[in-house]
Amino acid sequence: MQDEPTVTELIKAVADFLRNEIVPEIKGHNAFKLRVGINALDLVTRQLTLAQESDAAEAARLKQLLGIDGALIDLNRALSAKIAAGEVDLQTPGLAEHLWQTTMDKLAVDQPNYASYKRELGNK
């Protein structure tokens, strides 16, 4: 049984503390380095929260596209090999949608404040 708080909650609490209590007290290059550290903690929080579900969805799409089973890394390698060999391209049913959804899922974790990502979310 896991006790509270969760790992995600702990990381978020540390990031929030640093952002709200320490950042206003730090100046210059150390303030920049502190913001880099906070951004890293925020990224880890998003990875813990979002990555497992998006990785599972990516693997399911790849299995359907490729007609094979395997680990996500192996499925991505197989898709890359098929693209490089000219066996699949953007005319292949489902490929463009898969690539777009994978990109959006990765941006949700890595760059959720990226202007183009936010604009695309608004277009849905």
PDB file of N, CA, C and O in Angstrom, residues 61-62 64-66 79 88-102:
ATOM      1  N   ARG A  61      -1.653   2.251 -31.264  1.00  0.00           N
ATOM      2  CA  ARG A  61      -1.749   2.724 -32.648  1.00  0.00           C
ATOM      3  C   ARG A  61      -0.690   2.059 -33.526  1.00  0.00           C
ATOM      4  O   ARG A  61      -0.969   1.659 -34.659  1.00  0.00           O
ATOM      5  N   LEU A  62       0.521   1.936 -33.003  1.00  0.00           N
ATOM      6  CA  LEU A  62       1.601   1.309 -33.774  1.00  0.00           C
ATOM      7  C   LEU A  62       1.302  -0.161 -34.050  1.00  0.00           C
ATOM      8  O   LEU A  62       1.549  -0.645 -35.158  1.00  0.00           O
ATOM      9  N   GLN A  64      -1.561  -1.499 -34.405  1.00  0.00           N
ATOM     10  CA  GLN A  64      -2.586  -1.543 -35.452  1.00  0.00           C
ATOM     11  C   GLN A  64      -1.987  -1.187 -36.814  1.00  0.00           C
ATOM     12  O   GLN A  64      -2.272  -1.845 -37.814  1.00  0.00           O
ATOM     13  N   LEU A  65      -1.157  -0.153 -36.861  1.00  0.00           N
ATOM     14  CA  LEU A  65      -0.541   0.255 -38.127  1.00  0.00           C
ATOM     15  C   LEU A  65       0.370  -0.820 -38.702  1.00  0.00           C
ATOM     16  O   LEU A  65       0.375  -1.064 -39.901  1.00  0.00           O
ATOM     17  N   LEU A  66       1.162  -1.434 -37.825  1.00  0.00           N
ATOM     18  CA  LEU A  66       2.195  -2.364 -38.274  1.00  0.00           C
ATOM     19  C   LEU A  66       1.730  -3.816 -38.321  1.00  0.00           C
ATOM     20  O   LEU A  66       2.349  -4.647 -38.979  1.00  0.00           O
ATOM     21  N   LEU A  79       8.508   1.020 -37.357  1.00  0.00           N
ATOM     22  CA  LEU A  79       7.871   2.044 -38.181  1.00  0.00           C
ATOM     23  C   LEU A  79       8.929   2.879 -38.905  1.00  0.00           C
ATOM     24  O   LEU A  79       8.806   3.142 -40.102  1.00  0.00           O
ATOM     25  N   VAL A  88       5.938   2.528 -46.106  1.00  0.00           N
ATOM     26  CA  VAL A  88       4.802   3.320 -45.638  1.00  0.00           C
ATOM     27  C   VAL A  88       5.142   4.789 -45.824  1.00  0.00           C
ATOM     28  O   VAL A  88       6.309   5.183 -45.796  1.00  0.00           O
ATOM     29  N   ASP A  89       4.094   5.595 -46.028  1.00  0.00           N
ATOM     30  CA  ASP A  89       4.277   7.035 -46.147  1.00  0.00           C
ATOM     31  C   ASP A  89       3.000   7.713 -45.654  1.00  0.00           C
ATOM     32  O   ASP A  89       2.100   7.046 -45.131  1.00  0.00           O
ATOM     33  N   LEU A  90       2.903   9.008 -45.847  1.00  0.00           N
ATOM     34  CA  LEU A  90       1.747   9.732 -45.328  1.00  0.00           C
ATOM     35  C   LEU A  90       0.439   9.343 -46.004  1.00  0.00           C
ATOM     36  O   LEU A  90      -0.635   9.698 -45.515  1.00  0.00           O
ATOM     37  N   GLN A  91       0.513   8.598 -47.094  1.00  0.00           N
ATOM     38  CA  GLN A  91      -0.704   8.093 -47.743  1.00  0.00           C
ATOM     39  C   GLN A  91      -1.196   6.807 -47.078  1.00  0.00           C
ATOM     40  O   GLN A  91      -2.320   6.370 -47.330  1.00  0.00           O
ATOM     41  N   THR A  92      -0.356   6.190 -46.241  1.00  0.00           N
ATOM     42  CA  THR A  92      -0.737   4.969 -45.535  1.00  0.00           C
ATOM     43  C   THR A  92      -1.847   5.303 -44.545  1.00  0.00           C
ATOM     44  O   THR A  92      -1.683   6.197 -43.708  1.00  0.00           O
ATOM     45  N   PRO A  93      -2.983   4.608 -44.636  1.00  0.00           N
ATOM     46  CA  PRO A  93      -4.096   4.899 -43.731  1.00  0.00           C
ATOM     47  C   PRO A  93      -3.674   4.841 -42.255  1.00  0.00           C
ATOM     48  O   PRO A  93      -3.068   3.871 -41.810  1.00  0.00           O
ATOM     49  N   GLY A  94      -3.974   5.916 -41.555  1.00  0.00           N
ATOM     50  CA  GLY A  94      -3.714   5.979 -40.120  1.00  0.00           C
ATOM     51  C   GLY A  94      -2.364   6.553 -39.741  1.00  0.00           C
ATOM     52  O   GLY A  94      -2.169   6.948 -38.586  1.00  0.00           O
ATOM     53  N   LEU A  95      -1.417   6.607 -40.678  1.00  0.00           N
ATOM     54  CA  LEU A  95      -0.064   7.057 -40.300  1.00  0.00           C
ATOM     55  C   LEU A  95      -0.039   8.535 -39.934  1.00  0.00           C
ATOM     56  O   LEU A  95       0.506   8.896 -38.892  1.00  0.00           O
ATOM     57  N   ALA A  96      -0.599   9.384 -40.757  1.00  0.00           N
ATOM     58  CA  ALA A  96      -0.570  10.819 -40.457  1.00  0.00           C
ATOM     59  C   ALA A  96      -1.255  11.107 -39.126  1.00  0.00           C
ATOM     60  O   ALA A  96      -0.747  11.883 -38.311  1.00  0.00           O
ATOM     61  N   GLU A  97      -2.389  10.467 -38.881  1.00  0.00           N
ATOM     62  CA  GLU A  97      -3.109  10.660 -37.624  1.00  0.00           C
ATOM     63  C   GLU A  97      -2.270  10.195 -36.439  1.00  0.00           C
ATOM     64  O   GLU A  97      -2.229  10.849 -35.389  1.00  0.00           O
ATOM     65  N   HIS A  98      -1.606   9.046 -36.626  1.00  0.00           N
ATOM     66  CA  HIS A  98      -0.738   8.530 -35.555  1.00  0.00           C
ATOM     67  C   HIS A  98       0.389   9.510 -35.254  1.00  0.00           C
ATOM     68  O   HIS A  98       0.658   9.820 -34.089  1.00  0.00           O
ATOM     69  N   LEU A  99       1.045  10.003 -36.285  1.00  0.00           N
ATOM     70  CA  LEU A  99       2.167  10.924 -36.088  1.00  0.00           C
ATOM     71  C   LEU A  99       1.704  12.218 -35.423  1.00  0.00           C
ATOM     72  O   LEU A  99       2.375  12.742 -34.523  1.00  0.00           O
ATOM     73  N   TRP A 100       0.551  12.716 -35.842  1.00  0.00           N
ATOM     74  CA  TRP A 100       0.021  13.942 -35.254  1.00  0.00           C
ATOM     75  C   TRP A 100      -0.327  13.738 -33.783  1.00  0.00           C
ATOM     76  O   TRP A 100       0.056  14.556 -32.936  1.00  0.00           O
ATOM     77  N   GLN A 101      -1.026  12.655 -33.460  1.00  0.00           N
ATOM     78  CA  GLN A 101      -1.418  12.414 -32.064  1.00  0.00           C
ATOM     79  C   GLN A 101      -0.197  12.176 -31.192  1.00  0.00           C
ATOM     80  O   GLN A 101      -0.136  12.657 -30.053  1.00  0.00           O
ATOM     81  N   THR A 102       0.785  11.458 -31.712  1.00  0.00           N
ATOM     82  CA  THR A 102       2.014  11.220 -30.954  1.00  0.00           C
ATOM     83  C   THR A 102       2.718  12.536 -30.667  1.00  0.00           C
ATOM     84  O   THR A 102       3.183  12.773 -29.545  1.00  0.00           O
TER      85      THR A 102
END
